[in-house]
PDB file of C-alpha atoms in Angstrom:
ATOM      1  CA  UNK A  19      95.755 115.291-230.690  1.00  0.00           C
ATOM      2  CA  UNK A  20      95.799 112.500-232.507  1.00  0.00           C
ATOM      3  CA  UNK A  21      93.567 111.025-235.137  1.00  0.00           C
ATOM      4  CA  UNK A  22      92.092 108.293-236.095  1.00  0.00           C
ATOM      5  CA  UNK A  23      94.944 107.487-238.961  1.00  0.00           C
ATOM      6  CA  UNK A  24      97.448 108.133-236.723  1.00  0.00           C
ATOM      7  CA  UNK A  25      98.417 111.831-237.629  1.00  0.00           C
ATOM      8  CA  UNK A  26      99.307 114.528-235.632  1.00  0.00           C
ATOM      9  CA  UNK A  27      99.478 118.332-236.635  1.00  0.00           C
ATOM     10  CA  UNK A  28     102.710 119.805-236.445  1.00  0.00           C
ATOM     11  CA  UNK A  29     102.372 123.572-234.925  1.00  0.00           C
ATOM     12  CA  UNK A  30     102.845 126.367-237.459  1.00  0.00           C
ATOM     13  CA  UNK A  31     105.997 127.799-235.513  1.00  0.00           C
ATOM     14  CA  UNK A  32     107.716 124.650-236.668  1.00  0.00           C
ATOM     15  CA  UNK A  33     106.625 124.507-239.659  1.00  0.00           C
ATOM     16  CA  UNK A  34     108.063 127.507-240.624  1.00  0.00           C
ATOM     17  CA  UNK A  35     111.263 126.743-239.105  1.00  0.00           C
ATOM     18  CA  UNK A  36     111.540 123.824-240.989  1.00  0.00           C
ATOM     19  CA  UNK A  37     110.012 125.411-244.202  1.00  0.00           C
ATOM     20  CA  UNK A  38     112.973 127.864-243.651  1.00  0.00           C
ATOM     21  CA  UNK A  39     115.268 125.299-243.034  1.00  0.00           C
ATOM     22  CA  UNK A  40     114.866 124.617-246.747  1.00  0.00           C
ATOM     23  CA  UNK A  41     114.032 121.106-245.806  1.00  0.00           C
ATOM     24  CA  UNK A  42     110.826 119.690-246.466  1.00  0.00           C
ATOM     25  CA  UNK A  43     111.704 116.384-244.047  1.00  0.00           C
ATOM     26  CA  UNK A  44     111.452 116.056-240.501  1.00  0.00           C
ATOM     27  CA  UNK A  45     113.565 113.660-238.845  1.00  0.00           C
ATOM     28  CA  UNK A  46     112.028 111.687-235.784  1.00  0.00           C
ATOM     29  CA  UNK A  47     114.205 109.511-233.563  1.00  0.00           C
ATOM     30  CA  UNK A  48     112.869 108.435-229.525  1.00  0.00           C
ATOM     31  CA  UNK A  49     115.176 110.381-227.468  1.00  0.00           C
ATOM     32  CA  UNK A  50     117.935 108.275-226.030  1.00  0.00           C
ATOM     33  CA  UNK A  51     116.914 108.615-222.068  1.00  0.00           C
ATOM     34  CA  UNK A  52     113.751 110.511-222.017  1.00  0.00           C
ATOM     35  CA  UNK A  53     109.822 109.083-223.188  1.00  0.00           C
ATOM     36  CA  UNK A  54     110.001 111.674-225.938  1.00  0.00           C
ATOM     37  CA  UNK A  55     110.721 111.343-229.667  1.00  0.00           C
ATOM     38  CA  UNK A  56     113.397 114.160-230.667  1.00  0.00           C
ATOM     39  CA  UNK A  57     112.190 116.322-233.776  1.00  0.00           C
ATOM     40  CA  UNK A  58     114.892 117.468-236.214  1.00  0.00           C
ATOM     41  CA  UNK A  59     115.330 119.374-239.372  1.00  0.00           C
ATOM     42  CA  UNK A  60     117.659 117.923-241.899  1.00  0.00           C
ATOM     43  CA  UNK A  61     120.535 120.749-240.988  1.00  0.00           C
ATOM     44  CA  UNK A  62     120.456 119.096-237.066  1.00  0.00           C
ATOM     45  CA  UNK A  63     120.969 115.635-238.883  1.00  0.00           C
ATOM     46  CA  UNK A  64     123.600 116.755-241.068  1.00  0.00           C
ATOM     47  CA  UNK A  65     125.771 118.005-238.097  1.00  0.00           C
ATOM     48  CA  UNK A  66     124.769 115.123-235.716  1.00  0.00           C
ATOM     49  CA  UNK A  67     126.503 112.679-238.646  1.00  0.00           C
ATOM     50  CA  UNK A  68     129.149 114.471-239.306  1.00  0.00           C
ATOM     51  CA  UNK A  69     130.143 114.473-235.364  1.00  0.00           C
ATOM     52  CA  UNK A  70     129.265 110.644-235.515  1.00  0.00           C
ATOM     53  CA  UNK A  71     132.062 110.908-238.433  1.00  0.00           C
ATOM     54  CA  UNK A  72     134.767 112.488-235.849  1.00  0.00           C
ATOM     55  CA  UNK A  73     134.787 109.113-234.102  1.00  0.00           C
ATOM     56  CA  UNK A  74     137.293 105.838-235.553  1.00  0.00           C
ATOM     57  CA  UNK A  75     135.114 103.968-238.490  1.00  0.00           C
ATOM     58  CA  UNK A  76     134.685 100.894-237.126  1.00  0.00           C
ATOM     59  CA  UNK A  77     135.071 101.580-233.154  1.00  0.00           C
ATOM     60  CA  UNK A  78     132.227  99.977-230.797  1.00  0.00           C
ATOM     61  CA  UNK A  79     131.866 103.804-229.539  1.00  0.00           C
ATOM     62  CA  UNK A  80     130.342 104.847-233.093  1.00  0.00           C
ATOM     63  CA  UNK A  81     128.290 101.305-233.670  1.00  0.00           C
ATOM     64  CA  UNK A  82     126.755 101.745-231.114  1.00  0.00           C
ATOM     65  CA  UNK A  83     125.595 105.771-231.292  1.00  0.00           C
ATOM     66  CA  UNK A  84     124.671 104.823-235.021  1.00  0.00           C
ATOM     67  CA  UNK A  85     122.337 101.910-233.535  1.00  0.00           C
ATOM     68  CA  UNK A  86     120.762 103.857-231.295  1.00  0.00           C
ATOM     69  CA  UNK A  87     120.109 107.090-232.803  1.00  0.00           C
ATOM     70  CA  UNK A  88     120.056 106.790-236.133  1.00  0.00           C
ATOM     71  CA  UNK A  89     119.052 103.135-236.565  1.00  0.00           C
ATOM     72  CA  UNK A  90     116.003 104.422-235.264  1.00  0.00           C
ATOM     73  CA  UNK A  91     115.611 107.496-237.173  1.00  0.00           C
ATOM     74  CA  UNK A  92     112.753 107.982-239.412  1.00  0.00           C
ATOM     75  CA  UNK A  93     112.246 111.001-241.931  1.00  0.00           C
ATOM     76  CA  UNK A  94     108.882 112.442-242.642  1.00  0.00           C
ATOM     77  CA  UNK A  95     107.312 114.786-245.044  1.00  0.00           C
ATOM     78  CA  UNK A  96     104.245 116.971-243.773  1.00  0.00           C
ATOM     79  CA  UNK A  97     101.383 116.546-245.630  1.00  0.00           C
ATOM     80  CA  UNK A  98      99.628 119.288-247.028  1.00  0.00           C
ATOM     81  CA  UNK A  99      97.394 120.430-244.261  1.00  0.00           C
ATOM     82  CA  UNK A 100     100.696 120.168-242.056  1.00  0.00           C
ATOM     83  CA  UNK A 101     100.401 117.101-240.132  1.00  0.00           C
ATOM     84  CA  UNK A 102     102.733 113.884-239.589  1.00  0.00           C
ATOM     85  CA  UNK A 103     101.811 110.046-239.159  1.00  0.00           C
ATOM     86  CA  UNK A 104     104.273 109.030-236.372  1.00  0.00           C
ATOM     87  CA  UNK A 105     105.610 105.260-236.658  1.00  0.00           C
ATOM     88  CA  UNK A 106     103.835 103.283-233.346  1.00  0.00           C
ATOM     89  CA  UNK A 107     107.320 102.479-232.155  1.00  0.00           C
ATOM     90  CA  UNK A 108     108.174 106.135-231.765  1.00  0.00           C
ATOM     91  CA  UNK A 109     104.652 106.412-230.007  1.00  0.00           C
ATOM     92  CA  UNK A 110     104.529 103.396-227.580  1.00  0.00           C
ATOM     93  CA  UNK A 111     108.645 104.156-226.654  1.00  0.00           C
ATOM     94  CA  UNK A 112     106.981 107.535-225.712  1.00  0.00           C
ATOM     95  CA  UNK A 113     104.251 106.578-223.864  1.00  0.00           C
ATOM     96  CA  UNK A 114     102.197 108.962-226.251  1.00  0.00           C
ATOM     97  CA  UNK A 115      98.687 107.222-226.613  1.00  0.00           C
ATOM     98  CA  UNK A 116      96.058 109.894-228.089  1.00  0.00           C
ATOM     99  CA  UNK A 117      97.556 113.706-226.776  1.00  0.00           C
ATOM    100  CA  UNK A 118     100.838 115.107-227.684  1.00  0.00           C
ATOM    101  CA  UNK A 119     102.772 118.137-226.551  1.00  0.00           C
ATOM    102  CA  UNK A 120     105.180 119.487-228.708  1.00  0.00           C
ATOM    103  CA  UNK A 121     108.234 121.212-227.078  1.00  0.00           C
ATOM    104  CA  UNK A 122     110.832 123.748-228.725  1.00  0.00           C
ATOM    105  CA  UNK A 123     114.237 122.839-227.367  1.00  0.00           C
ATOM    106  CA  UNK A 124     116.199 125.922-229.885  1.00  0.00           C
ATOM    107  CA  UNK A 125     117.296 123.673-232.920  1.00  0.00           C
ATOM    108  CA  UNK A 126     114.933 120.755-232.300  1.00  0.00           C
ATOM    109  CA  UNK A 127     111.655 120.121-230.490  1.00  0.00           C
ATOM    110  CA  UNK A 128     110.398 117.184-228.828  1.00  0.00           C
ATOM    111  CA  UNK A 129     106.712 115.397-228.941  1.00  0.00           C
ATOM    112  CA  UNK A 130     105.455 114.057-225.166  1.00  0.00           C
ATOM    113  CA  UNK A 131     102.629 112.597-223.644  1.00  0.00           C
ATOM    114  CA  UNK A 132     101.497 115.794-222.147  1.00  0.00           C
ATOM    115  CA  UNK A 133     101.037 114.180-218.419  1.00  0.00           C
ATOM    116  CA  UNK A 134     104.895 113.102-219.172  1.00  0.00           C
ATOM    117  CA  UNK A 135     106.310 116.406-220.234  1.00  0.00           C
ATOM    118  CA  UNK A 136     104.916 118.336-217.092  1.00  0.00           C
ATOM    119  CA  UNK A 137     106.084 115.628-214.724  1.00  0.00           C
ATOM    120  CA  UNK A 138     109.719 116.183-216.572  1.00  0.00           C
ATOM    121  CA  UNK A 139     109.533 119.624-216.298  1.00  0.00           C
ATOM    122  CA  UNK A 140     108.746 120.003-212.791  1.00  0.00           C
ATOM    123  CA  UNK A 141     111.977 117.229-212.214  1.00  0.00           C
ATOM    124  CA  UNK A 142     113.837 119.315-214.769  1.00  0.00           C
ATOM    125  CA  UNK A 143     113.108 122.947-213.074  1.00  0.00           C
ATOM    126  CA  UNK A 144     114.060 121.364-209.233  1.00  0.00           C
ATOM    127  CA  UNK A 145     117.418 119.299-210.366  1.00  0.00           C
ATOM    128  CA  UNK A 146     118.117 122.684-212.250  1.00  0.00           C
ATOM    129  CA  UNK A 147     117.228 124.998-208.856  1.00  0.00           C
ATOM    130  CA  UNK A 148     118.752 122.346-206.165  1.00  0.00           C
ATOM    131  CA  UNK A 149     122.164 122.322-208.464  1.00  0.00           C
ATOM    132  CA  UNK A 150     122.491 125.691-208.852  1.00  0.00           C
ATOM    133  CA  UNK A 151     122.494 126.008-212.552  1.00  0.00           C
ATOM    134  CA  UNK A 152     122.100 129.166-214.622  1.00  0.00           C
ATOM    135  CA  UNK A 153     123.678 130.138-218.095  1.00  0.00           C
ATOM    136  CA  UNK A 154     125.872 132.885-218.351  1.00  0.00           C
ATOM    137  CA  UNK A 155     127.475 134.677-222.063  1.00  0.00           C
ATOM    138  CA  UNK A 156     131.202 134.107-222.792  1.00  0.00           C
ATOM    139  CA  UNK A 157     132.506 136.425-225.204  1.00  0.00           C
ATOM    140  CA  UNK A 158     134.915 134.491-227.604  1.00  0.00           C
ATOM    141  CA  UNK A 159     136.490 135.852-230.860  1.00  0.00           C
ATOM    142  CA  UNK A 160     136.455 133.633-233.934  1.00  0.00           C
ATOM    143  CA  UNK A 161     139.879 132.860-236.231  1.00  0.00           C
ATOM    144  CA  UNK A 162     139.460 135.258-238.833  1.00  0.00           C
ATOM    145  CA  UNK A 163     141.813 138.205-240.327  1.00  0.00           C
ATOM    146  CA  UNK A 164     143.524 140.117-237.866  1.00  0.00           C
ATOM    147  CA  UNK A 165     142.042 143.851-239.146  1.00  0.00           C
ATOM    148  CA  UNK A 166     138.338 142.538-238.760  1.00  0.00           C
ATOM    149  CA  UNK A 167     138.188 140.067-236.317  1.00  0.00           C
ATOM    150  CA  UNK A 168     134.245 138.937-235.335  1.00  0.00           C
ATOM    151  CA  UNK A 169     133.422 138.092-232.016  1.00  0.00           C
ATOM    152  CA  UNK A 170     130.669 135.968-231.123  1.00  0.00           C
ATOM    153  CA  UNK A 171     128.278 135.401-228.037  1.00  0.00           C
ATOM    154  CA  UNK A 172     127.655 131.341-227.215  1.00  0.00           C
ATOM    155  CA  UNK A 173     125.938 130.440-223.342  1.00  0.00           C
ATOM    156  CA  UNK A 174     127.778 127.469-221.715  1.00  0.00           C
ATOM    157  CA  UNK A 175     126.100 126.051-218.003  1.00  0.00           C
ATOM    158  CA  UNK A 176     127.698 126.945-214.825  1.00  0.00           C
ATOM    159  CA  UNK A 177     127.226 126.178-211.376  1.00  0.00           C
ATOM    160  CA  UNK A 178     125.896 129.094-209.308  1.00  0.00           C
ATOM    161  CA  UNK A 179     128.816 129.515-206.445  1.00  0.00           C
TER     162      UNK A 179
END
């Protein structure tokens, strides 16, 4: 819920993530497609610029990912009983009046208009069912010394055949 002042409480389970994060700022941007506003820890930022760094300096490509993602970007501190004041914009592009739902996506969450979120996630579950989709574990061994080498687990989306 939302108060009168405009705060919301962030849940403990992410406040602990982003207290371990070592990271007292949370990042908010609106998501790009969705009526949601993304949720991210300074770490998620960190990597999302340096992969807006991979592209050519001045290309139109890059302008225009900076624009819309972090032109919009705004970092907040939690106050000390744990809530946030979210700027309007972020609200109204999320169609979040006085109710939010707060999502955990693995290394970022998402804030909804709770009506919104269930309506995606009933689109999200029968795209996902009618297209067959389903992770599955690929095995893949890092670069590292030949004596010791460290394999790793990552999940990648497939197709059901």
């Amino acid at each position: 819920r939302i108060d009168k002042k405009g705060r919301v409480s962030v849940p403990a389970s992410f406040r602990a993530a982003l207290e371990a994060s070592g990271s007292p700022v949370l990042y908010v941007t609106p998501h790009h497609e969705l009526p949601a506003i993304d949720g991210n820890s300074q770490a998620w930022m960190e990597q999302l610029v340096a992969r807006l760094d991979e592209l050519p300096m001045f290309s139109r490509e890059r302008s225009n990912l900076e624009h819309t993602i972090l032109g919009k970007t705004r970092d907040l501190t939690l106050d000390p009983e744990g809530r946030i004041s979210l700027p309007k914009p972020l609200l109204e592009k999320a169609g979040i009046e006085d109710q939010v739902a707060f999502v955990g996506l693995g290394r970022y969450f998402q804030i909804w208009n709770p009506e919104a979120l269930e309506a995606h996630r009933r689109e999200a579950e029968q795209a996902t069912i009618a297209g067959g989709l389903t992770l599955r574990s690929v095995a893949t061994v890092s670069s590292g010394s030949e004596s010791t080498p460290r394999k790793k687990t990552r999940m990648i989306l497939s197709r059901l055949s």
